[in-house]
Amino acid sequence: MVYDLALAQSLTWRLLPSVPDPVGFAGSVAGISNGALLVGGGANFPDNVGPWGKTPKTWYDDLFVLEKPDGSWKKVGKLPQKMGYSVALTVPDGVLCIGGADGERHYPDVFMVQYQHGQVTTKNLSPLPLPLANACGAVLNGIVYVAGGIETPTDTTAENLFLSLDLRKPEAGWQRLPPWPGPGRMLAVAGAQAGKFFLFSGTEVFAEPKTGAIKRRYLADAYAYDPAQRTWTRLADLPNPIVAAPSPAFPARQHQLLVPGGDDGANADRNLILKENHPGFRTEVLAYHTLTNTWTVAGNVSPKTGVNDDTRKPVLWAPVTTPAVVWDGKWILPGGEVRPGLRTNRVLITSPTTR
C-alpha cells in the first residue's frame, strides 16, 4: 500500500476541549452553525463498559456548543427527542439532522439545528419516505444525498436506498434516485468531490440461517454517482473495510477524499470474548484519489500512545460512529466510540493540506 508522506505530515492531531460529559457519546449529531461547533444527542453506557456492563444503553438529547477552538463548551438546549445515529451535515443554514434512532424505533424526521445569539432553534424539513438510521450522506452543489441505513432496530437487511433533497427547494421533498450496483448497507462513508457523490464501504446485515441471529458482512467496495448522468461507477475497492468511520470524507487537495479509521470487522465475532481487551479500531487515514482511482495511506488518526488520565489505560484514539465536521478548513472528530461499547469525550482536530 502506497504511503503519502507529504499528506501525512500535515495530519498532526491535537485535542480541543472535551465534550462536557464524563463518558462521551457515540452517534451524536455534529456540525457548524454561525461559526460555532454543535454536538448533541447520541448514546452511551453510563459505566462506559459496554453491553456487558451493569448499566443499559442510554440515549440523550442535550446539545452543546463550542464557539471557538480555545473556548469552553456550553449546554445550549436540546434536540427534539433523545436520539442518535442520524446523518448530520453542515449546510449554509445550520446543522441538518436526517433520520436517527433511539432504543425502540428509528425516525423519518429531518430538521435543521441553528445556533445564533446564544440560542438554539430547530426547524422541521420534509421527512424521509421511511424511518432510517445508520445511513450516510453528503452535500454536493446544494443537494443533500443520503445512502443506505436500516429502517428498524431489528431489520435483517440494510437498505439499498439512495435519496436526495434540493436545499434550494426543500418543499419538493426527498427524491428517490437510482441505487448503486451493489448490496444494501449501513454505516458506510459518504463523500463529495469533483462533482460526484462517493460511497465507501459499510456493512450488510443478514439473519444467520440456523439461529436467526443478526450478523454483519463487512464490505470494501466503493462507488461514485454522477448527478449529471444519473449513473453509478464501481471504483477500486478499499484496502480494507472502514465500517462506521467518521463521515463525510474530508476533501483534501483538489482530487482527494480522506477517511479516518473505521472497523474492518477483524474482531467482530469476538467482541463478547474480548470485551475491554478489544484492541480498538483501525487508525489509518485512507486517501482516495478521484483522478487515478487509487487508494493510499495518508497517515494515522493518532498513534495509540499515552495514557488515559482517569483510568491509566492506553488511550485508543481512532473513533467510529461519530460525524466528521469541517470547521474553518480544519477536520474535527467529536467523541465517538473507540472500542465496542467504550465511548470517548475527546474532540480531535487536524489541518490536512488542501493544496
PDB file of N, CA and C in Angstrom, residues 173-232:
ATOM      1  N   GLY A 173     -39.428  18.016  -1.281  1.00  0.00           N
ATOM      2  CA  GLY A 173     -39.250  16.752  -0.579  1.00  0.00           C
ATOM      3  C   GLY A 173     -38.125  15.899  -1.144  1.00  0.00           C
ATOM      4  N   TRP A 174     -38.022  14.705  -0.588  1.00  0.00           N
ATOM      5  CA  TRP A 174     -36.953  13.782  -0.953  1.00  0.00           C
ATOM      6  C   TRP A 174     -37.276  13.048  -2.245  1.00  0.00           C
ATOM      7  N   GLN A 175     -36.256  12.898  -3.068  1.00  0.00           N
ATOM      8  CA  GLN A 175     -36.403  12.202  -4.341  1.00  0.00           C
ATOM      9  C   GLN A 175     -35.629  10.880  -4.297  1.00  0.00           C
ATOM     10  N   ARG A 176     -36.242   9.833  -4.821  1.00  0.00           N
ATOM     11  CA  ARG A 176     -35.544   8.550  -4.930  1.00  0.00           C
ATOM     12  C   ARG A 176     -34.708   8.543  -6.204  1.00  0.00           C
ATOM     13  N   LEU A 177     -33.456   8.174  -6.070  1.00  0.00           N
ATOM     14  CA  LEU A 177     -32.530   8.126  -7.195  1.00  0.00           C
ATOM     15  C   LEU A 177     -32.114   6.685  -7.450  1.00  0.00           C
ATOM     16  N   PRO A 178     -31.501   6.420  -8.609  1.00  0.00           N
ATOM     17  CA  PRO A 178     -31.060   5.036  -8.887  1.00  0.00           C
ATOM     18  C   PRO A 178     -30.083   4.555  -7.816  1.00  0.00           C
ATOM     19  N   PRO A 179     -30.279   3.345  -7.276  1.00  0.00           N
ATOM     20  CA  PRO A 179     -29.362   2.830  -6.260  1.00  0.00           C
ATOM     21  C   PRO A 179     -28.042   2.379  -6.885  1.00  0.00           C
ATOM     22  N   TRP A 180     -27.007   2.311  -6.070  1.00  0.00           N
ATOM     23  CA  TRP A 180     -25.707   1.843  -6.541  1.00  0.00           C
ATOM     24  C   TRP A 180     -25.784   0.359  -6.900  1.00  0.00           C
ATOM     25  N   PRO A 181     -24.918  -0.109  -7.784  1.00  0.00           N
ATOM     26  CA  PRO A 181     -24.969  -1.515  -8.239  1.00  0.00           C
ATOM     27  C   PRO A 181     -24.234  -2.454  -7.287  1.00  0.00           C
ATOM     28  N   GLY A 182     -24.635  -2.455  -6.042  1.00  0.00           N
ATOM     29  CA  GLY A 182     -24.013  -3.307  -5.035  1.00  0.00           C
ATOM     30  C   GLY A 182     -24.995  -3.571  -3.919  1.00  0.00           C
ATOM     31  N   PRO A 183     -24.583  -4.319  -2.911  1.00  0.00           N
ATOM     32  CA  PRO A 183     -25.507  -4.686  -1.839  1.00  0.00           C
ATOM     33  C   PRO A 183     -25.934  -3.498  -1.002  1.00  0.00           C
ATOM     34  N   GLY A 184     -27.129  -3.626  -0.378  1.00  0.00           N
ATOM     35  CA  GLY A 184     -27.536  -2.647   0.603  1.00  0.00           C
ATOM     36  C   GLY A 184     -26.566  -2.644   1.766  1.00  0.00           C
ATOM     37  N   ARG A 185     -26.523  -1.500   2.505  1.00  0.00           N
ATOM     38  CA  ARG A 185     -25.529  -1.373   3.559  1.00  0.00           C
ATOM     39  C   ARG A 185     -25.913  -0.304   4.561  1.00  0.00           C
ATOM     40  N   MET A 186     -25.322  -0.385   5.716  1.00  0.00           N
ATOM     41  CA  MET A 186     -25.414   0.677   6.707  1.00  0.00           C
ATOM     42  C   MET A 186     -23.995   1.000   7.172  1.00  0.00           C
ATOM     43  N   LEU A 187     -23.867   2.109   7.908  1.00  0.00           N
ATOM     44  CA  LEU A 187     -22.591   2.527   8.490  1.00  0.00           C
ATOM     45  C   LEU A 187     -21.503   2.673   7.432  1.00  0.00           C
ATOM     46  N   ALA A 188     -21.906   3.156   6.249  1.00  0.00           N
ATOM     47  CA  ALA A 188     -20.950   3.455   5.185  1.00  0.00           C
ATOM     48  C   ALA A 188     -20.428   4.888   5.348  1.00  0.00           C
ATOM     49  N   VAL A 189     -19.484   5.253   4.502  1.00  0.00           N
ATOM     50  CA  VAL A 189     -18.924   6.609   4.491  1.00  0.00           C
ATOM     51  C   VAL A 189     -19.282   7.263   3.169  1.00  0.00           C
ATOM     52  N   ALA A 190     -19.773   8.491   3.236  1.00  0.00           N
ATOM     53  CA  ALA A 190     -20.107   9.259   2.047  1.00  0.00           C
ATOM     54  C   ALA A 190     -19.048  10.330   1.809  1.00  0.00           C
ATOM     55  N   GLY A 191     -19.050  10.882   0.607  1.00  0.00           N
ATOM     56  CA  GLY A 191     -18.150  11.980   0.293  1.00  0.00           C
ATOM     57  C   GLY A 191     -18.637  12.732  -0.923  1.00  0.00           C
ATOM     58  N   ALA A 192     -18.143  13.954  -1.090  1.00  0.00           N
ATOM     59  CA  ALA A 192     -18.484  14.761  -2.257  1.00  0.00           C
ATOM     60  C   ALA A 192     -17.208  15.429  -2.758  1.00  0.00           C
ATOM     61  N   GLN A 193     -16.904  15.221  -4.023  1.00  0.00           N
ATOM     62  CA  GLN A 193     -15.673  15.759  -4.600  1.00  0.00           C
ATOM     63  C   GLN A 193     -15.769  15.662  -6.111  1.00  0.00           C
ATOM     64  N   ALA A 194     -15.190  16.639  -6.804  1.00  0.00           N
ATOM     65  CA  ALA A 194     -15.090  16.601  -8.263  1.00  0.00           C
ATOM     66  C   ALA A 194     -16.450  16.415  -8.935  1.00  0.00           C
ATOM     67  N   GLY A 195     -17.497  17.031  -8.352  1.00  0.00           N
ATOM     68  CA  GLY A 195     -18.819  16.986  -8.953  1.00  0.00           C
ATOM     69  C   GLY A 195     -19.543  15.671  -8.809  1.00  0.00           C
ATOM     70  N   LYS A 196     -19.065  14.785  -7.921  1.00  0.00           N
ATOM     71  CA  LYS A 196     -19.687  13.471  -7.759  1.00  0.00           C
ATOM     72  C   LYS A 196     -19.904  13.156  -6.280  1.00  0.00           C
ATOM     73  N   PHE A 197     -20.847  12.247  -6.027  1.00  0.00           N
ATOM     74  CA  PHE A 197     -21.093  11.703  -4.700  1.00  0.00           C
ATOM     75  C   PHE A 197     -20.394  10.354  -4.599  1.00  0.00           C
ATOM     76  N   PHE A 198     -19.729  10.105  -3.464  1.00  0.00           N
ATOM     77  CA  PHE A 198     -18.974   8.869  -3.291  1.00  0.00           C
ATOM     78  C   PHE A 198     -19.540   8.069  -2.124  1.00  0.00           C
ATOM     79  N   LEU A 199     -19.506   6.750  -2.289  1.00  0.00           N
ATOM     80  CA  LEU A 199     -19.996   5.815  -1.271  1.00  0.00           C
ATOM     81  C   LEU A 199     -18.923   4.763  -1.029  1.00  0.00           C
ATOM     82  N   PHE A 200     -18.432   4.694   0.217  1.00  0.00           N
ATOM     83  CA  PHE A 200     -17.333   3.807   0.561  1.00  0.00           C
ATOM     84  C   PHE A 200     -17.752   2.820   1.650  1.00  0.00           C
ATOM     85  N   SER A 201     -17.467   1.550   1.439  1.00  0.00           N
ATOM     86  CA  SER A 201     -17.550   0.518   2.468  1.00  0.00           C
ATOM     87  C   SER A 201     -18.950   0.410   3.066  1.00  0.00           C
ATOM     88  N   GLY A 202     -19.042   0.100   4.357  1.00  0.00           N
ATOM     89  CA  GLY A 202     -20.306  -0.183   5.029  1.00  0.00           C
ATOM     90  C   GLY A 202     -20.427  -1.669   5.332  1.00  0.00           C
ATOM     91  N   THR A 203     -21.550  -2.038   5.903  1.00  0.00           N
ATOM     92  CA  THR A 203     -21.767  -3.445   6.236  1.00  0.00           C
ATOM     93  C   THR A 203     -23.156  -3.895   5.828  1.00  0.00           C
ATOM     94  N   GLU A 204     -23.221  -5.074   5.236  1.00  0.00           N
ATOM     95  CA  GLU A 204     -24.504  -5.728   5.011  1.00  0.00           C
ATOM     96  C   GLU A 204     -25.035  -6.255   6.341  1.00  0.00           C
ATOM     97  N   VAL A 205     -26.329  -6.513   6.385  1.00  0.00           N
ATOM     98  CA  VAL A 205     -26.971  -7.097   7.558  1.00  0.00           C
ATOM     99  C   VAL A 205     -27.774  -8.308   7.085  1.00  0.00           C
ATOM    100  N   PHE A 206     -27.668  -9.426   7.823  1.00  0.00           N
ATOM    101  CA  PHE A 206     -28.427 -10.614   7.434  1.00  0.00           C
ATOM    102  C   PHE A 206     -28.687 -11.466   8.675  1.00  0.00           C
ATOM    103  N   ALA A 207     -29.685 -12.317   8.577  1.00  0.00           N
ATOM    104  CA  ALA A 207     -30.029 -13.230   9.662  1.00  0.00           C
ATOM    105  C   ALA A 207     -29.297 -14.544   9.459  1.00  0.00           C
ATOM    106  N   GLU A 208     -28.608 -14.993  10.491  1.00  0.00           N
ATOM    107  CA  GLU A 208     -27.907 -16.278  10.433  1.00  0.00           C
ATOM    108  C   GLU A 208     -28.948 -17.397  10.282  1.00  0.00           C
ATOM    109  N   PRO A 209     -28.841 -18.237   9.239  1.00  0.00           N
ATOM    110  CA  PRO A 209     -29.906 -19.193   8.931  1.00  0.00           C
ATOM    111  C   PRO A 209     -30.291 -20.125  10.078  1.00  0.00           C
ATOM    112  N   LYS A 210     -29.324 -20.606  10.833  1.00  0.00           N
ATOM    113  CA  LYS A 210     -29.628 -21.593  11.865  1.00  0.00           C
ATOM    114  C   LYS A 210     -30.214 -20.981  13.121  1.00  0.00           C
ATOM    115  N   THR A 211     -29.690 -19.839  13.528  1.00  0.00           N
ATOM    116  CA  THR A 211     -30.097 -19.252  14.807  1.00  0.00           C
ATOM    117  C   THR A 211     -30.995 -18.040  14.665  1.00  0.00           C
ATOM    118  N   GLY A 212     -31.006 -17.434  13.493  1.00  0.00           N
ATOM    119  CA  GLY A 212     -31.760 -16.197  13.312  1.00  0.00           C
ATOM    120  C   GLY A 212     -31.053 -14.978  13.855  1.00  0.00           C
ATOM    121  N   ALA A 213     -29.846 -15.151  14.403  1.00  0.00           N
ATOM    122  CA  ALA A 213     -29.088 -14.020  14.939  1.00  0.00           C
ATOM    123  C   ALA A 213     -28.719 -13.055  13.821  1.00  0.00           C
ATOM    124  N   ILE A 214     -28.780 -11.748  14.114  1.00  0.00           N
ATOM    125  CA  ILE A 214     -28.439 -10.739  13.120  1.00  0.00           C
ATOM    126  C   ILE A 214     -26.920 -10.633  13.013  1.00  0.00           C
ATOM    127  N   LYS A 215     -26.410 -10.817  11.802  1.00  0.00           N
ATOM    128  CA  LYS A 215     -24.980 -10.785  11.540  1.00  0.00           C
ATOM    129  C   LYS A 215     -24.641  -9.660  10.573  1.00  0.00           C
ATOM    130  N   ARG A 216     -23.348  -9.364  10.481  1.00  0.00           N
ATOM    131  CA  ARG A 216     -22.879  -8.329   9.567  1.00  0.00           C
ATOM    132  C   ARG A 216     -21.837  -8.912   8.610  1.00  0.00           C
ATOM    133  N   ARG A 217     -21.867  -8.425   7.365  1.00  0.00           N
ATOM    134  CA  ARG A 217     -20.848  -8.753   6.378  1.00  0.00           C
ATOM    135  C   ARG A 217     -20.143  -7.449   5.991  1.00  0.00           C
ATOM    136  N   TYR A 218     -18.877  -7.347   6.331  1.00  0.00           N
ATOM    137  CA  TYR A 218     -18.127  -6.109   6.160  1.00  0.00           C
ATOM    138  C   TYR A 218     -17.682  -5.951   4.709  1.00  0.00           C
ATOM    139  N   LEU A 219     -17.899  -4.759   4.157  1.00  0.00           N
ATOM    140  CA  LEU A 219     -17.711  -4.504   2.730  1.00  0.00           C
ATOM    141  C   LEU A 219     -16.531  -3.563   2.491  1.00  0.00           C
ATOM    142  N   ALA A 220     -15.844  -3.765   1.365  1.00  0.00           N
ATOM    143  CA  ALA A 220     -14.736  -2.889   0.987  1.00  0.00           C
ATOM    144  C   ALA A 220     -14.936  -2.307  -0.408  1.00  0.00           C
ATOM    145  N   ASP A 221     -16.155  -2.359  -0.936  1.00  0.00           N
ATOM    146  CA  ASP A 221     -16.411  -1.829  -2.270  1.00  0.00           C
ATOM    147  C   ASP A 221     -16.657  -0.325  -2.208  1.00  0.00           C
ATOM    148  N   ALA A 222     -16.595   0.332  -3.358  1.00  0.00           N
ATOM    149  CA  ALA A 222     -16.740   1.787  -3.434  1.00  0.00           C
ATOM    150  C   ALA A 222     -17.390   2.163  -4.759  1.00  0.00           C
ATOM    151  N   TYR A 223     -18.154   3.270  -4.732  1.00  0.00           N
ATOM    152  CA  TYR A 223     -18.920   3.702  -5.903  1.00  0.00           C
ATOM    153  C   TYR A 223     -18.943   5.220  -5.987  1.00  0.00           C
ATOM    154  N   ALA A 224     -19.113   5.731  -7.205  1.00  0.00           N
ATOM    155  CA  ALA A 224     -19.283   7.168  -7.436  1.00  0.00           C
ATOM    156  C   ALA A 224     -20.547   7.398  -8.237  1.00  0.00           C
ATOM    157  N   TYR A 225     -21.308   8.419  -7.822  1.00  0.00           N
ATOM    158  CA  TYR A 225     -22.547   8.770  -8.529  1.00  0.00           C
ATOM    159  C   TYR A 225     -22.352  10.101  -9.229  1.00  0.00           C
ATOM    160  N   ASP A 226     -22.680  10.133 -10.521  1.00  0.00           N
ATOM    161  CA  ASP A 226     -22.601  11.351 -11.329  1.00  0.00           C
ATOM    162  C   ASP A 226     -24.010  11.927 -11.465  1.00  0.00           C
ATOM    163  N   PRO A 227     -24.326  13.039 -10.793  1.00  0.00           N
ATOM    164  CA  PRO A 227     -25.690  13.583 -10.869  1.00  0.00           C
ATOM    165  C   PRO A 227     -26.096  14.003 -12.281  1.00  0.00           C
ATOM    166  N   ALA A 228     -25.134  14.446 -13.088  1.00  0.00           N
ATOM    167  CA  ALA A 228     -25.472  14.892 -14.441  1.00  0.00           C
ATOM    168  C   ALA A 228     -25.951  13.729 -15.302  1.00  0.00           C
ATOM    169  N   GLN A 229     -25.360  12.559 -15.103  1.00  0.00           N
ATOM    170  CA  GLN A 229     -25.722  11.389 -15.902  1.00  0.00           C
ATOM    171  C   GLN A 229     -26.686  10.449 -15.180  1.00  0.00           C
ATOM    172  N   ARG A 230     -26.874  10.689 -13.864  1.00  0.00           N
ATOM    173  CA  ARG A 230     -27.700   9.808 -13.027  1.00  0.00           C
ATOM    174  C   ARG A 230     -27.215   8.362 -13.120  1.00  0.00           C
ATOM    175  N   THR A 231     -25.894   8.200 -13.081  1.00  0.00           N
ATOM    176  CA  THR A 231     -25.308   6.871 -13.195  1.00  0.00           C
ATOM    177  C   THR A 231     -24.253   6.660 -12.112  1.00  0.00           C
ATOM    178  N   TRP A 232     -24.062   5.389 -11.751  1.00  0.00           N
ATOM    179  CA  TRP A 232     -23.051   4.979 -10.790  1.00  0.00           C
ATOM    180  C   TRP A 232     -21.882   4.310 -11.516  1.00  0.00           C
TER     181      TRP A 232
END
